[in-house]
Amino acid sequence: MDLKIGLNVYKPFYKIDWQLNEGYIQFVYGKEIIVLGEMDSYYQIKKHVFSRMGLKYYFMDIDSSSKHNTYIGAFIDANLRQATFSELTVGYVHKFVF
């Protein structure tokens, strides 16, 4: 199991995503009014706190003396406990033995 908690430094499209998903549509006298989500202090915290949880399956034992190993993994990425997307990864690990 792999768990990571970190700090986002640069997320250029999170502001647009927040405004669209946290906003709402209101109808006044038959006219549609779109209200965008407010960028308050909760937005600032949620924008910067990142977490990632998932599982990796290594095809060879990670404690073996083999220099090459491959894995497959499934992860859920989140901002302050709210999942934003899931991903499937395939990876390769090379051990440098000196």
Short mmCIF file of N, CA and C in Angstrom, two decimals:
data_model
loop_
_atom_site.label_atom_id
_atom_site.label_comp_id
_atom_site.label_asym_id
_atom_site.label_seq_id
_atom_site.Cartn_x
_atom_site.Cartn_y
_atom_site.Cartn_z
N MET A 1 0.85 -1.18 0.00
CA MET A 1 0.00 0.00 0.00
C MET A 1 0.89 1.22 0.00
N ASP A 2 0.49 2.21 -0.75
CA ASP A 2 1.26 3.44 -0.91
C ASP A 2 0.38 4.61 -0.48
N LEU A 3 0.87 5.44 0.43
CA LEU A 3 0.13 6.60 0.91
C LEU A 3 1.06 7.80 0.89
N LYS A 4 0.61 8.87 0.26
CA LYS A 4 1.41 10.09 0.18
C LYS A 4 0.54 11.28 0.56
N ILE A 5 1.11 12.17 1.34
CA ILE A 5 0.47 13.43 1.69
C ILE A 5 1.47 14.52 1.37
N GLY A 6 1.01 15.54 0.68
CA GLY A 6 1.95 16.56 0.26
C GLY A 6 1.33 17.93 0.15
N LEU A 7 2.09 18.81 -0.44
CA LEU A 7 1.70 20.21 -0.61
C LEU A 7 1.79 20.55 -2.09
N ASN A 8 0.69 21.00 -2.66
CA ASN A 8 0.68 21.44 -4.06
C ASN A 8 1.23 22.85 -4.14
N VAL A 9 2.14 23.07 -5.04
CA VAL A 9 2.72 24.39 -5.23
C VAL A 9 2.04 25.12 -6.37
N TYR A 10 1.74 24.40 -7.45
CA TYR A 10 1.19 25.04 -8.64
C TYR A 10 0.09 24.17 -9.24
N LYS A 11 -1.13 24.66 -9.23
CA LYS A 11 -2.27 23.97 -9.84
C LYS A 11 -3.04 25.01 -10.66
N PRO A 12 -2.70 25.19 -11.92
CA PRO A 12 -3.26 26.30 -12.69
C PRO A 12 -4.76 26.21 -12.95
N PHE A 13 -5.35 25.03 -13.03
CA PHE A 13 -6.76 24.92 -13.39
C PHE A 13 -7.67 24.62 -12.20
N TYR A 14 -7.12 24.55 -10.99
CA TYR A 14 -7.94 24.24 -9.84
C TYR A 14 -8.93 25.37 -9.54
N LYS A 15 -8.55 26.60 -9.80
CA LYS A 15 -9.44 27.75 -9.57
C LYS A 15 -10.71 27.63 -10.43
N ILE A 16 -10.55 27.29 -11.69
CA ILE A 16 -11.70 27.14 -12.59
C ILE A 16 -12.56 25.96 -12.15
N ASP A 17 -11.92 24.84 -11.81
CA ASP A 17 -12.64 23.67 -11.35
C ASP A 17 -13.45 23.99 -10.10
N TRP A 18 -12.86 24.69 -9.15
CA TRP A 18 -13.54 25.04 -7.91
C TRP A 18 -14.75 25.93 -8.17
N GLN A 19 -14.57 26.95 -8.99
CA GLN A 19 -15.66 27.88 -9.25
C GLN A 19 -16.84 27.19 -9.93
N LEU A 20 -16.56 26.29 -10.87
CA LEU A 20 -17.64 25.59 -11.56
C LEU A 20 -18.34 24.56 -10.68
N ASN A 21 -17.57 23.78 -9.92
CA ASN A 21 -18.16 22.71 -9.12
C ASN A 21 -18.80 23.18 -7.83
N GLU A 22 -18.32 24.27 -7.26
CA GLU A 22 -18.90 24.77 -6.01
C GLU A 22 -19.97 25.83 -6.26
N GLY A 23 -20.15 26.25 -7.48
CA GLY A 23 -21.18 27.23 -7.80
C GLY A 23 -22.54 26.57 -8.00
N TYR A 24 -23.51 27.38 -8.39
CA TYR A 24 -24.86 26.87 -8.62
C TYR A 24 -25.55 27.75 -9.66
N ILE A 25 -26.68 27.25 -10.15
CA ILE A 25 -27.49 27.98 -11.14
C ILE A 25 -28.79 28.39 -10.46
N GLN A 26 -29.15 29.64 -10.64
CA GLN A 26 -30.35 30.18 -10.02
C GLN A 26 -31.23 30.78 -11.13
N PHE A 27 -32.54 30.58 -11.04
CA PHE A 27 -33.47 31.14 -12.00
C PHE A 27 -34.26 32.26 -11.34
N VAL A 28 -34.15 33.47 -11.88
CA VAL A 28 -34.87 34.62 -11.35
C VAL A 28 -35.71 35.19 -12.49
N TYR A 29 -37.03 35.18 -12.33
CA TYR A 29 -37.98 35.66 -13.34
C TYR A 29 -37.73 35.02 -14.70
N GLY A 30 -37.45 33.70 -14.68
CA GLY A 30 -37.24 32.96 -15.92
C GLY A 30 -35.87 33.17 -16.55
N LYS A 31 -35.02 33.93 -15.89
CA LYS A 31 -33.68 34.20 -16.40
C LYS A 31 -32.67 33.37 -15.62
N GLU A 32 -31.74 32.74 -16.34
CA GLU A 32 -30.75 31.88 -15.71
C GLU A 32 -29.55 32.71 -15.23
N ILE A 33 -29.22 32.57 -13.95
CA ILE A 33 -28.07 33.27 -13.38
C ILE A 33 -27.11 32.22 -12.85
N ILE A 34 -25.87 32.27 -13.30
CA ILE A 34 -24.84 31.33 -12.84
C ILE A 34 -24.02 32.02 -11.77
N VAL A 35 -23.98 31.40 -10.60
CA VAL A 35 -23.21 31.92 -9.47
C VAL A 35 -22.00 31.01 -9.29
N LEU A 36 -20.81 31.58 -9.41
CA LEU A 36 -19.58 30.81 -9.26
C LEU A 36 -19.25 30.60 -7.78
N GLY A 37 -18.53 29.53 -7.49
CA GLY A 37 -18.13 29.24 -6.11
C GLY A 37 -17.17 30.29 -5.57
N GLU A 38 -17.31 30.58 -4.28
CA GLU A 38 -16.46 31.58 -3.65
C GLU A 38 -15.09 30.99 -3.33
N MET A 39 -14.07 31.79 -3.49
CA MET A 39 -12.70 31.34 -3.20
C MET A 39 -12.30 31.85 -1.82
N ASP A 40 -12.85 31.18 -0.80
CA ASP A 40 -12.61 31.56 0.58
C ASP A 40 -11.40 30.83 1.15
N SER A 41 -11.25 30.85 2.47
CA SER A 41 -10.09 30.22 3.11
C SER A 41 -10.11 28.70 2.94
N TYR A 42 -11.31 28.09 2.89
CA TYR A 42 -11.39 26.64 2.68
C TYR A 42 -10.85 26.28 1.30
N TYR A 43 -11.11 27.12 0.31
CA TYR A 43 -10.56 26.91 -1.03
C TYR A 43 -9.03 26.93 -0.99
N GLN A 44 -8.45 27.90 -0.27
CA GLN A 44 -6.99 28.01 -0.19
C GLN A 44 -6.37 26.77 0.45
N ILE A 45 -6.98 26.26 1.51
CA ILE A 45 -6.46 25.07 2.18
C ILE A 45 -6.59 23.86 1.27
N LYS A 46 -7.78 23.70 0.68
CA LYS A 46 -8.04 22.53 -0.15
C LYS A 46 -7.17 22.53 -1.41
N LYS A 47 -6.84 23.69 -1.91
CA LYS A 47 -6.01 23.80 -3.12
C LYS A 47 -4.60 23.26 -2.87
N HIS A 48 -4.10 23.43 -1.66
CA HIS A 48 -2.71 23.11 -1.39
C HIS A 48 -2.47 21.74 -0.74
N VAL A 49 -3.48 21.14 -0.12
CA VAL A 49 -3.29 19.86 0.56
C VAL A 49 -3.62 18.72 -0.41
N PHE A 50 -2.65 17.86 -0.65
CA PHE A 50 -2.75 16.78 -1.62
C PHE A 50 -2.54 15.45 -0.93
N SER A 51 -3.32 14.45 -1.31
CA SER A 51 -3.10 13.10 -0.80
C SER A 51 -3.30 12.10 -1.93
N ARG A 52 -2.63 10.98 -1.79
CA ARG A 52 -2.69 9.93 -2.81
C ARG A 52 -2.62 8.58 -2.10
N MET A 53 -3.60 7.73 -2.38
CA MET A 53 -3.62 6.39 -1.79
C MET A 53 -3.78 5.37 -2.90
N GLY A 54 -3.12 4.25 -2.73
CA GLY A 54 -3.26 3.22 -3.73
C GLY A 54 -2.46 1.97 -3.41
N LEU A 55 -2.52 1.06 -4.33
CA LEU A 55 -1.82 -0.21 -4.20
C LEU A 55 -0.92 -0.42 -5.39
N LYS A 56 0.27 -0.98 -5.13
CA LYS A 56 1.20 -1.37 -6.18
C LYS A 56 1.43 -2.87 -6.07
N TYR A 57 1.43 -3.53 -7.20
CA TYR A 57 1.75 -4.96 -7.23
C TYR A 57 3.04 -5.12 -8.03
N TYR A 58 4.09 -5.56 -7.35
CA TYR A 58 5.38 -5.80 -7.99
C TYR A 58 5.41 -7.22 -8.52
N PHE A 59 5.86 -7.40 -9.76
CA PHE A 59 5.89 -8.72 -10.37
C PHE A 59 7.01 -9.60 -9.82
N MET A 60 8.05 -9.00 -9.27
CA MET A 60 9.12 -9.75 -8.62
C MET A 60 9.23 -9.27 -7.18
N ASP A 61 9.82 -10.07 -6.33
CA ASP A 61 10.00 -9.72 -4.93
C ASP A 61 10.88 -8.47 -4.83
N ILE A 62 10.45 -7.46 -4.05
CA ILE A 62 11.21 -6.22 -3.96
C ILE A 62 12.48 -6.38 -3.13
N ASP A 63 12.58 -7.43 -2.35
CA ASP A 63 13.78 -7.66 -1.55
C ASP A 63 14.81 -8.53 -2.28
N SER A 64 14.48 -8.97 -3.47
CA SER A 64 15.41 -9.84 -4.20
C SER A 64 16.60 -9.04 -4.72
N SER A 65 17.60 -9.75 -5.17
CA SER A 65 18.81 -9.09 -5.67
C SER A 65 18.68 -8.67 -7.13
N SER A 66 17.54 -8.84 -7.72
CA SER A 66 17.33 -8.47 -9.11
C SER A 66 17.41 -6.95 -9.28
N LYS A 67 18.04 -6.51 -10.36
CA LYS A 67 18.17 -5.09 -10.63
C LYS A 67 16.93 -4.50 -11.30
N HIS A 68 16.12 -5.34 -11.92
CA HIS A 68 14.97 -4.88 -12.69
C HIS A 68 13.68 -5.40 -12.08
N ASN A 69 12.68 -4.54 -12.04
CA ASN A 69 11.38 -4.93 -11.52
C ASN A 69 10.31 -4.06 -12.18
N THR A 70 9.14 -4.61 -12.39
CA THR A 70 8.02 -3.86 -12.93
C THR A 70 6.85 -3.97 -11.97
N TYR A 71 5.94 -3.02 -12.07
CA TYR A 71 4.77 -3.04 -11.20
C TYR A 71 3.56 -2.47 -11.92
N ILE A 72 2.39 -2.74 -11.36
CA ILE A 72 1.14 -2.16 -11.81
C ILE A 72 0.46 -1.62 -10.55
N GLY A 73 -0.19 -0.48 -10.66
CA GLY A 73 -0.80 0.12 -9.48
C GLY A 73 -2.09 0.85 -9.79
N ALA A 74 -2.92 0.99 -8.79
CA ALA A 74 -4.16 1.75 -8.87
C ALA A 74 -4.17 2.76 -7.73
N PHE A 75 -4.48 4.01 -8.03
CA PHE A 75 -4.40 5.08 -7.04
C PHE A 75 -5.63 5.97 -7.10
N ILE A 76 -5.94 6.60 -5.98
CA ILE A 76 -6.96 7.65 -5.90
C ILE A 76 -6.24 8.90 -5.42
N ASP A 77 -6.36 9.96 -6.20
CA ASP A 77 -5.76 11.24 -5.83
C ASP A 77 -6.86 12.15 -5.28
N ALA A 78 -6.53 12.89 -4.22
CA ALA A 78 -7.54 13.70 -3.55
C ALA A 78 -6.96 15.03 -3.10
N ASN A 79 -7.85 15.97 -2.91
CA ASN A 79 -7.52 17.25 -2.30
C ASN A 79 -8.32 17.36 -1.02
N LEU A 80 -7.63 17.31 0.10
CA LEU A 80 -8.25 17.41 1.43
C LEU A 80 -9.41 16.43 1.57
N ARG A 81 -9.14 15.16 1.35
CA ARG A 81 -10.05 14.03 1.51
C ARG A 81 -11.09 13.89 0.42
N GLN A 82 -11.23 14.80 -0.50
CA GLN A 82 -12.21 14.67 -1.57
C GLN A 82 -11.50 14.17 -2.82
N ALA A 83 -11.90 12.99 -3.29
CA ALA A 83 -11.25 12.39 -4.45
C ALA A 83 -11.48 13.24 -5.69
N THR A 84 -10.39 13.47 -6.43
CA THR A 84 -10.50 14.24 -7.66
C THR A 84 -10.42 13.35 -8.88
N PHE A 85 -9.57 12.34 -8.84
CA PHE A 85 -9.49 11.40 -9.95
C PHE A 85 -8.80 10.13 -9.51
N SER A 86 -8.95 9.09 -10.31
CA SER A 86 -8.26 7.83 -10.06
C SER A 86 -7.32 7.56 -11.23
N GLU A 87 -6.31 6.76 -10.98
CA GLU A 87 -5.34 6.48 -12.04
C GLU A 87 -4.85 5.04 -11.95
N LEU A 88 -4.47 4.54 -13.09
CA LEU A 88 -3.88 3.22 -13.21
C LEU A 88 -2.47 3.42 -13.74
N THR A 89 -1.48 2.86 -13.05
CA THR A 89 -0.09 3.08 -13.45
C THR A 89 0.61 1.76 -13.74
N VAL A 90 1.56 1.84 -14.63
CA VAL A 90 2.46 0.74 -14.93
C VAL A 90 3.85 1.33 -14.81
N GLY A 91 4.72 0.66 -14.06
CA GLY A 91 6.04 1.25 -13.82
C GLY A 91 7.17 0.25 -13.90
N TYR A 92 8.35 0.81 -13.94
CA TYR A 92 9.59 0.04 -14.01
C TYR A 92 10.55 0.61 -12.98
N VAL A 93 11.20 -0.27 -12.22
CA VAL A 93 12.17 0.13 -11.21
C VAL A 93 13.51 -0.52 -11.53
N HIS A 94 14.55 0.29 -11.50
CA HIS A 94 15.91 -0.22 -11.72
C HIS A 94 16.73 0.09 -10.48
N LYS A 95 17.32 -0.94 -9.88
CA LYS A 95 18.19 -0.74 -8.71
C LYS A 95 19.61 -0.50 -9.18
N PHE A 96 20.21 0.54 -8.68
CA PHE A 96 21.62 0.80 -8.95
C PHE A 96 22.41 0.21 -7.81
N VAL A 97 23.20 -0.78 -8.09
CA VAL A 97 24.01 -1.46 -7.07
C VAL A 97 25.46 -1.03 -7.25
N PHE A 98 26.00 -0.42 -6.19
CA PHE A 98 27.37 0.06 -6.25
C PHE A 98 28.28 -0.80 -5.39
#
